[in-house]
CSV table of C-alpha atoms and ligand atoms in Angstrom, one decimal:
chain,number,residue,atom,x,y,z
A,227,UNK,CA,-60.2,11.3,-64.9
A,228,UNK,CA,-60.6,11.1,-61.1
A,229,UNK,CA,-58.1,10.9,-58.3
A,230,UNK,CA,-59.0,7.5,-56.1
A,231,UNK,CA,-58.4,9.1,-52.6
A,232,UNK,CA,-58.3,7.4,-49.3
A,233,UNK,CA,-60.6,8.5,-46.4
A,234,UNK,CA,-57.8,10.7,-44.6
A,235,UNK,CA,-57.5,13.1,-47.4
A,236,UNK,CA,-61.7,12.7,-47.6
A,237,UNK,CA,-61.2,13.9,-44.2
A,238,UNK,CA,-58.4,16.2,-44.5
A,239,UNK,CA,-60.5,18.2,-47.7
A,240,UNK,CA,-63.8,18.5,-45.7
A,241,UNK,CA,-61.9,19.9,-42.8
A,242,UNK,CA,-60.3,22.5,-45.1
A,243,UNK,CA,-63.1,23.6,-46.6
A,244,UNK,CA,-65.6,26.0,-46.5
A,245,UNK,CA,-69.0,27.1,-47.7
A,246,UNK,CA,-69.8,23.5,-49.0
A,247,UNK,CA,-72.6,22.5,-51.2
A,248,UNK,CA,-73.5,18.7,-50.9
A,249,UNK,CA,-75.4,17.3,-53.7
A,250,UNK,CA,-77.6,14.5,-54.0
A,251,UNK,CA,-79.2,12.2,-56.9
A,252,UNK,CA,-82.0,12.1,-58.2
A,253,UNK,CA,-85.5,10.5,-57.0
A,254,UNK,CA,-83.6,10.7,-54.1
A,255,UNK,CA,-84.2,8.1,-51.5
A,256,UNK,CA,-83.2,7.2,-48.0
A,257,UNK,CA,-79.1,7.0,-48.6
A,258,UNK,CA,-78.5,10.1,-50.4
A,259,UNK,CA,-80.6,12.2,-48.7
A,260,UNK,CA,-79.6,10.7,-45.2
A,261,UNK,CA,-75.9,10.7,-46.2
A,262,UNK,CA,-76.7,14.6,-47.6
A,263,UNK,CA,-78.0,15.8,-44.7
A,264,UNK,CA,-75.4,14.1,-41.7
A,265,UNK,CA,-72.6,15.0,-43.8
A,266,UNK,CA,-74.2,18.8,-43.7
A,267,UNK,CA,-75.5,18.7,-39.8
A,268,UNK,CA,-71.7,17.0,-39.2
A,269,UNK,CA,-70.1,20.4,-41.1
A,270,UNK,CA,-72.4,22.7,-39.5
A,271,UNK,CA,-71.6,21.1,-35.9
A,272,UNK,CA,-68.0,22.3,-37.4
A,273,UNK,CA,-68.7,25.6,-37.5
A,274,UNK,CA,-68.7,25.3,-41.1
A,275,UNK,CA,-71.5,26.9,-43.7
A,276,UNK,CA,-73.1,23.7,-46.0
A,277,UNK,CA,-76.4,23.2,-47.7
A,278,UNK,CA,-77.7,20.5,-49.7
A,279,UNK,CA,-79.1,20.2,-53.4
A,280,UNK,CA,-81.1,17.6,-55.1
A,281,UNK,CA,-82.9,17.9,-58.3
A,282,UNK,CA,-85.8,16.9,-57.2
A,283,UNK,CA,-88.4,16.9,-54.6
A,284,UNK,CA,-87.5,15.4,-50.9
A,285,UNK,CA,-90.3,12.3,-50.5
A,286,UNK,CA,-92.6,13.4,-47.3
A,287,UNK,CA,-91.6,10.3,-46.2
A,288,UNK,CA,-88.1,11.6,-45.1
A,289,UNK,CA,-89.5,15.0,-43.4
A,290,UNK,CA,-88.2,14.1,-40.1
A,291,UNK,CA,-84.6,14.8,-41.5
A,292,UNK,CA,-83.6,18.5,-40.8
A,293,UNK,CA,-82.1,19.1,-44.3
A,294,UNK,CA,-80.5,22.4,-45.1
A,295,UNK,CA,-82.0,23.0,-48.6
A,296,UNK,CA,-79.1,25.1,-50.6
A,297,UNK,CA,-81.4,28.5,-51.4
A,298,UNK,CA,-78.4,30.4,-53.2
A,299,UNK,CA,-78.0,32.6,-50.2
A,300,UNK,CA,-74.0,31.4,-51.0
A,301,UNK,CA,-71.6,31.3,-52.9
A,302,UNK,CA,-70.6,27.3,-52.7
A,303,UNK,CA,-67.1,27.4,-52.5
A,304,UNK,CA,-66.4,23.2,-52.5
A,305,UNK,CA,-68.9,20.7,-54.1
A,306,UNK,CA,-69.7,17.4,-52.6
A,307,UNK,CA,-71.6,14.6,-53.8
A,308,UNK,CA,-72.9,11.3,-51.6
A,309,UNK,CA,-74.3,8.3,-53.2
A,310,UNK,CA,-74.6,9.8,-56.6
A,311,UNK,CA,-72.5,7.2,-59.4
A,312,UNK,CA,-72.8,8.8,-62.4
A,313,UNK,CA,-72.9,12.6,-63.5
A,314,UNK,CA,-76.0,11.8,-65.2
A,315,UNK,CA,-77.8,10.7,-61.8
A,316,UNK,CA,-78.0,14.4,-61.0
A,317,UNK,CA,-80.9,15.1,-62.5
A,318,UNK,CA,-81.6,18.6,-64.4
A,319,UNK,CA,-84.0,21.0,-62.0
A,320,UNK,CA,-82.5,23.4,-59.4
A,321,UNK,CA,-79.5,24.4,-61.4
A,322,UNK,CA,-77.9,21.2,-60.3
A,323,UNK,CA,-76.0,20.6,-63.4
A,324,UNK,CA,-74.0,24.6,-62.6
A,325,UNK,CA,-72.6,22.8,-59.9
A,326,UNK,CA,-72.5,18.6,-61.1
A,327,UNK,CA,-70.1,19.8,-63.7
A,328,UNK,CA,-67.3,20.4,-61.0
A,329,UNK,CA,-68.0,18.1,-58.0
A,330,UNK,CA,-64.5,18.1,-56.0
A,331,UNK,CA,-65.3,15.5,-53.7
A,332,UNK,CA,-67.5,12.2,-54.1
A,333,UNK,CA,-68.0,10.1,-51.5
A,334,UNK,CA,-70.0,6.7,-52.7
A,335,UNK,CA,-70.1,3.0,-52.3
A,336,UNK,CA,-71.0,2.4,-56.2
A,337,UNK,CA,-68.4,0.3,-57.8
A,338,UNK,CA,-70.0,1.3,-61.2
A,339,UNK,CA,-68.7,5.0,-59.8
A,340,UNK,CA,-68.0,6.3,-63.5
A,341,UNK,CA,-65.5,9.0,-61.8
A,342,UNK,CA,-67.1,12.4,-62.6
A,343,UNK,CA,-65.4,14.2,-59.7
A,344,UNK,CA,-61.8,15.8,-59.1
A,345,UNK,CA,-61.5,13.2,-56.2
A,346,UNK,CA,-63.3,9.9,-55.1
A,347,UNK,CA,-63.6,7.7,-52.0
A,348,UNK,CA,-65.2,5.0,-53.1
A,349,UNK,CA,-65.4,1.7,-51.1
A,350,UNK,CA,-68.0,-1.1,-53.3
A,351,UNK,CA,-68.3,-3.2,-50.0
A,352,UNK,CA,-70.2,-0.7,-48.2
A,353,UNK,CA,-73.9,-1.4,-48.2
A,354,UNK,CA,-74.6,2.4,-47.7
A,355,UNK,CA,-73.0,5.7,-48.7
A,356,UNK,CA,-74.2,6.6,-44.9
A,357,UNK,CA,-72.4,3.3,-43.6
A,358,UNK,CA,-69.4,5.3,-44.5
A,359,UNK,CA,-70.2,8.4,-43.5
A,360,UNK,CA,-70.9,6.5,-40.1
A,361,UNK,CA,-66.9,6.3,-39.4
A,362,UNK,CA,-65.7,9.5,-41.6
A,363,UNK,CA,-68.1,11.7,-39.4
A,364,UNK,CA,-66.4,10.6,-36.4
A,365,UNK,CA,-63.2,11.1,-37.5
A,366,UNK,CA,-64.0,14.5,-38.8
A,367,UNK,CA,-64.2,15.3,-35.1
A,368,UNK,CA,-67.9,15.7,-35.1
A,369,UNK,CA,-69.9,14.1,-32.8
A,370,UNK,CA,-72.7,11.6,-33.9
A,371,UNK,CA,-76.1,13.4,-32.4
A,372,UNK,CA,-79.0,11.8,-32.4
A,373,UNK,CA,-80.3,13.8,-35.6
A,374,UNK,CA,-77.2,12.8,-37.0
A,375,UNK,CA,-77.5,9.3,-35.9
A,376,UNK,CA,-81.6,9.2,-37.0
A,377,UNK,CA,-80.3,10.1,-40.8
A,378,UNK,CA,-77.1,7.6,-41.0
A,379,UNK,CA,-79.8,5.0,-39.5
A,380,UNK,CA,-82.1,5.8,-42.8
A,381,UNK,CA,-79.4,5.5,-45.2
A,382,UNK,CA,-78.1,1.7,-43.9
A,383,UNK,CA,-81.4,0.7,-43.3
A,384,UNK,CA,-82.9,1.9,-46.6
A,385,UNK,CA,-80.2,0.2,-48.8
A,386,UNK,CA,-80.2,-2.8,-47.2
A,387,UNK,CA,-83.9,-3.2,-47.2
A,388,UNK,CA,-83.8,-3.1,-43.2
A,389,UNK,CA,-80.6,-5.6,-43.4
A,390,UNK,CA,-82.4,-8.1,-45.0
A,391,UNK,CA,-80.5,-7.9,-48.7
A,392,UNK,CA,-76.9,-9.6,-49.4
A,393,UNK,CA,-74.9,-6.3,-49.1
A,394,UNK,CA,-75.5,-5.8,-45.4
A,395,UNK,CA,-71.7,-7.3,-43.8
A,396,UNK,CA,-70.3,-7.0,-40.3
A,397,UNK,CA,-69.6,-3.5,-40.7
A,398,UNK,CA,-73.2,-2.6,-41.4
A,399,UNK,CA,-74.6,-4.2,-38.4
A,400,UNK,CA,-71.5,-2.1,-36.5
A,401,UNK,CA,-72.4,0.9,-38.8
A,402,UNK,CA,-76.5,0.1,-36.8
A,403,UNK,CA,-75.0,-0.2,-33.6
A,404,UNK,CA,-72.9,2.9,-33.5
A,405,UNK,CA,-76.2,4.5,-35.1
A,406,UNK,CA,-78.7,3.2,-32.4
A,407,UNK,CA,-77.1,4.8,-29.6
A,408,UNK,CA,-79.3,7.8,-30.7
A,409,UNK,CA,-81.3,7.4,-33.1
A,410,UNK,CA,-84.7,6.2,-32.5
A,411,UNK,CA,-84.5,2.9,-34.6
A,412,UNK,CA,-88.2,1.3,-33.6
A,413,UNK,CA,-89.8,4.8,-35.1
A,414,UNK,CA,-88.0,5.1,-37.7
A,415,UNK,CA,-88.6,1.6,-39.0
A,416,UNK,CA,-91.7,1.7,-38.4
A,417,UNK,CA,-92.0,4.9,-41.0
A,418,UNK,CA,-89.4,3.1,-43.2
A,419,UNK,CA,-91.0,0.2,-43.8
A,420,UNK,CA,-94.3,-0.6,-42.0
A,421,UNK,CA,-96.1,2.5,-43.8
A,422,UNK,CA,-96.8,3.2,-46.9
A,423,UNK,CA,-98.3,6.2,-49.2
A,424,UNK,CA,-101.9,5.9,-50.2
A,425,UNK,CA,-100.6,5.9,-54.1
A,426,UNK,CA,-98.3,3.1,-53.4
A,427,UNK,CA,-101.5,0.8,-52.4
A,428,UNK,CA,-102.9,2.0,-55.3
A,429,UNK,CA,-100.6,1.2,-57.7
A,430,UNK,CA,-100.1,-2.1,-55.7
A,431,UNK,CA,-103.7,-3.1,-56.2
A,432,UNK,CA,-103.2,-2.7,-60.0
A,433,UNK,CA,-100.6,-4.5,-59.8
A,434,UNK,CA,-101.4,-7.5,-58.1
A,435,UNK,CA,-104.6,-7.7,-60.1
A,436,UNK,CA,-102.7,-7.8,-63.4
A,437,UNK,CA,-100.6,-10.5,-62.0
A,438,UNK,CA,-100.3,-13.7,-64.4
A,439,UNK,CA,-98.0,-17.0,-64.0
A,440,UNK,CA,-96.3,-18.5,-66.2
A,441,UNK,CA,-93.7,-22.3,-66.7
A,442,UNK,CA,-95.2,-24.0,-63.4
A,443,UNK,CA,-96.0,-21.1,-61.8
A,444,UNK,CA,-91.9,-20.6,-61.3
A,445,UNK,CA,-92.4,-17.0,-63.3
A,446,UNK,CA,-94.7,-14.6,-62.0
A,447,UNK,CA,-95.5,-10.8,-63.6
A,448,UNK,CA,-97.3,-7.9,-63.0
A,449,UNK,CA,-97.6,-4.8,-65.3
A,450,UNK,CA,-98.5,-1.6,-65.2
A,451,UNK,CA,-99.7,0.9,-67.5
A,452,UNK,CA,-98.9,4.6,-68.3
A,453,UNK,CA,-102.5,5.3,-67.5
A,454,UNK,CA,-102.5,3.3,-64.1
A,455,UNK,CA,-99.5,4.7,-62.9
A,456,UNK,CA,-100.5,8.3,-63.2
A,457,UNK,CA,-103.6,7.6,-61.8
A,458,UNK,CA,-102.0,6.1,-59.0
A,459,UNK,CA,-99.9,8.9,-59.0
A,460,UNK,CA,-96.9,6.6,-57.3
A,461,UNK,CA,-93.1,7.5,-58.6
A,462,UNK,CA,-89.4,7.0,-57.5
A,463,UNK,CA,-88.8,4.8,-55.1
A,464,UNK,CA,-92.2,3.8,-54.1
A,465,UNK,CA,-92.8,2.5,-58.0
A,466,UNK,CA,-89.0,1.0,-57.7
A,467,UNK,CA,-90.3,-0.9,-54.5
A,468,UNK,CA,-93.1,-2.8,-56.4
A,469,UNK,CA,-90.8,-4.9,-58.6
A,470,UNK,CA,-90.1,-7.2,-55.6
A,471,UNK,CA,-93.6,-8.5,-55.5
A,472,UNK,CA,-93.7,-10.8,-57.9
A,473,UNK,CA,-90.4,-12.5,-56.7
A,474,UNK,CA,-91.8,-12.8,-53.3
A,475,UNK,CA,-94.5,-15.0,-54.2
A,476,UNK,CA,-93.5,-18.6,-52.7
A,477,UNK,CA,-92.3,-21.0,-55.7
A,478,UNK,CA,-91.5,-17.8,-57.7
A,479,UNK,CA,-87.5,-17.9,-59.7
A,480,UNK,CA,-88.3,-15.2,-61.6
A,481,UNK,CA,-90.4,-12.2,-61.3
A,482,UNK,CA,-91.1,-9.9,-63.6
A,483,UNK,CA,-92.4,-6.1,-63.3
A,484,UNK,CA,-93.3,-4.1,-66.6
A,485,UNK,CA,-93.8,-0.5,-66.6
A,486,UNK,CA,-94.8,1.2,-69.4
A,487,UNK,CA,-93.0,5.5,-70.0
A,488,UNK,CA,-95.1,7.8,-71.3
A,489,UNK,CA,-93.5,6.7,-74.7
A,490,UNK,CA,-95.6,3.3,-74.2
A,491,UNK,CA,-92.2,1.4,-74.2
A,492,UNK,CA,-91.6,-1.0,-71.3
A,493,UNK,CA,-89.0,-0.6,-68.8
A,494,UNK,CA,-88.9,-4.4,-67.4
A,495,UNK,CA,-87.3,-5.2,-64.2
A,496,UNK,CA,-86.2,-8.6,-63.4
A,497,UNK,CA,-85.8,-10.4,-60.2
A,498,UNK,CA,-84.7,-13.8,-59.5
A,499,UNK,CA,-83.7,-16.6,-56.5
A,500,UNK,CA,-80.7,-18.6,-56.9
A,501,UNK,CA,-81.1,-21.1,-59.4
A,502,UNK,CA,-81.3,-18.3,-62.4
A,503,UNK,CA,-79.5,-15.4,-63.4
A,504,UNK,CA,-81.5,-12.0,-64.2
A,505,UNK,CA,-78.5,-10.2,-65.6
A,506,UNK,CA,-78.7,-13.6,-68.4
A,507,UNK,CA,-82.2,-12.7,-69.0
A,508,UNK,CA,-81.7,-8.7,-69.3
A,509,UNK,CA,-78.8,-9.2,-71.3
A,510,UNK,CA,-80.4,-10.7,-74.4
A,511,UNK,CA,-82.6,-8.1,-74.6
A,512,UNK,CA,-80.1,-4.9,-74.6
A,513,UNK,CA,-80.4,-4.8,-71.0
A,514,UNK,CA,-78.5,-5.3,-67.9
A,515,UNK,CA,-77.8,-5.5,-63.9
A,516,UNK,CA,-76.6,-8.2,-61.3
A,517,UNK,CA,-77.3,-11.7,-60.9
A,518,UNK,CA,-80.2,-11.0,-58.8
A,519,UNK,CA,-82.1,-7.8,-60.0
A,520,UNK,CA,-81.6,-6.9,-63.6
A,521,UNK,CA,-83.6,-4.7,-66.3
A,522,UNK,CA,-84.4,-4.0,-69.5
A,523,UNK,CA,-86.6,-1.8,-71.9
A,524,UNK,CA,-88.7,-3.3,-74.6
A,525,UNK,CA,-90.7,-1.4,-77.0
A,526,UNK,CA,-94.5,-2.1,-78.6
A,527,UNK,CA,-97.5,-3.1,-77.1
A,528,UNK,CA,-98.2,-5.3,-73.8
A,529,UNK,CA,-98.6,-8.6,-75.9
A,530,UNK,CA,-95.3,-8.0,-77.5
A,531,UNK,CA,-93.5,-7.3,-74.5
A,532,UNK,CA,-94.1,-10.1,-72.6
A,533,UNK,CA,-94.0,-12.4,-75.5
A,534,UNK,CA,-90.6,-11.3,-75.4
A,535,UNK,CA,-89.4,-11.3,-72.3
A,536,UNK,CA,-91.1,-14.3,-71.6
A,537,UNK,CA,-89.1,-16.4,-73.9
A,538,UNK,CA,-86.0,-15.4,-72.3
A,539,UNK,CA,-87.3,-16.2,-69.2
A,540,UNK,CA,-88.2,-19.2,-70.5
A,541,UNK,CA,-84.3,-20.3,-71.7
A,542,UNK,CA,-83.0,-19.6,-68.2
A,543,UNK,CA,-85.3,-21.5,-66.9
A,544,UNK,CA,-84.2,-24.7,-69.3
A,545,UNK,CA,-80.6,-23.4,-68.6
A,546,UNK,CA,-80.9,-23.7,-65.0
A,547,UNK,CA,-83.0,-26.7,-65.4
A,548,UNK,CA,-80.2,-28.4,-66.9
A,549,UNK,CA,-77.1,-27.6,-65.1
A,550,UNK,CA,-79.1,-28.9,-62.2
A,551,UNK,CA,-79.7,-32.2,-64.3
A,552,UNK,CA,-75.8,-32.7,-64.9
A,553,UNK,CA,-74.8,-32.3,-61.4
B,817,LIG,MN1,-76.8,4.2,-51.7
């Protein structure tokens, strides 16, 4: 069971400590790893020694971050994780789970936080771990460089899809502005979100061409297979990103992205406008999420799949349909 601690004692522990380990979950993406690695260059400014851990591989995309990678060269004296909700979420490689089972501090904006470590800020109406680390660093005493400033920047940005999704409030625009005064927000937009990996298009192209409408054209999906998506060779976040295609296409209420595992079940992701819920749609099917993004897994082959998900699809649809009828 976790303590619930305010952001003075988050404050007050990181300034007593020493020799701090900072780990990360993972497929890490742009908030984790840019919370990781401020939090670390904020400690270090501090005098103090901190390295940070992730299970897995840092995407090339993020190499303009100056990460301290934790090599064992220490003994980690206090554990910290940032953005990571759920002990499971640390992954297994690089002896992360010596250190997952006793994380002192977490500091995340998850309110499904399951409460895995001795103490917990958590605040559910920050967009961004790295929206909070924007104000904690400061009052820390550390100063907000421009290194510093470049990786809080990634975090906010990256969550809120470049401020564009319903999570990004008052105080992330404030979290930006405090940000921009060093970091170098047209370049890092630009390697954000106007570039992407050669895989990505690959797997994009796939995609699209396995794109099929359905009801009116108000359902759109795309699939991919095992076999297409490792000879695309696109993962983590970069195969995440794909299930807001369909949804984007104009007329679309529901969009639909199946992936196939290795086990040639389907992970299904599910992504709606306003008029339907996705959570409804997940739900029926052992599944889950939030109103507007939701998944589910289905086992058996392509045809089955759909069939399936397509008739729950279907019912929201008629749901929706007729609530609108009766107002
Ligand atoms: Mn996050």
């Amino acid at each position: 069971m976790t303590q619930n601690v305010d952001r003075e004692t988050v404050v007050s522990r990181l300034l007593a400590a020493d020799d701090i380990l900072i780990l990360c979950h993972k497929n890490p993406d742009g908030d984790t790893i840019g919370s990781g690695t401020a939090l670390c260059l904020a400690l270090q400014q501090l005098g103090k020694n901190a390295a940070v851990l992730c299970s897995d591989p840092i995407p090339a995309m993020y190499d303009y971050m100056p990460i301290t990678v934790f090599d064992g060269s220490f003994s980690p004296a206090f554990v910290v994780a940032v953005d990571v909700a759920g002990i499971q979420l640390f992954g297994e490689r690089n002896n992360i789970r010596d250190y997952a089972e006793h994380v002192n501090l977490c500091i995340d904006h998850h309110g499904s936080n399951s409460g895995y470590a001795y103490e917990t800020l958590v605040d559910d109406h920050a967009a961004a771990a790295a929206e909070l680390l924007t104000t904690l660093i400061p009052e820390m005493g550390a100063k907000i460089t421009p290194e510093i400033a470049a990786c809080l920047y990634t975090g906010v940005a990256t969550d809120t899809g470049c401020f564009r999704f319903s999570n990004t409030t008052a105080e992330t625009h404030r979290a930006a502005a405090l940000i921009e005064a060093g970091a170098d927000v047209e370049k890092l937009n630009e390697r954000l979100f106007e570039s992407r990996s050669h895989a990505r298009v690959i797997a994009e192209r796939m995609a699209m061409e396995s794109l099929e409408f359905y009801y009116d054209d108000r359902c759109a999906l795309i699939c991919l297979t095992w076999d297409q998506i490792q000879a695309a060779g696109v993962a983590g976040a970069e195969l995440e990103d794909l299930t807001s295609l369909p949804r984007s296409i104009e007329g679309v209420e529901v969009g639909l992205t199946l992936r196939q595992q290795k086990d040639g079940s389907f992970k299904i992701s599910v992504r709606t406008g306003h008029d339907t819920n996705a959570c409804n749609i997940a739900r029926r099917l052992g599944g889950g999420g939030h109103p507007r993004a939701a998944g589910c897994e289905i086992s058996g082959n392509p045809d089955n799949a759909k069939h399936a998900i397509l008739e729950e699809v279907k019912k929201e649809l008629d749901r929706a349909d007729a609530e609108k009828e009766a107002q």
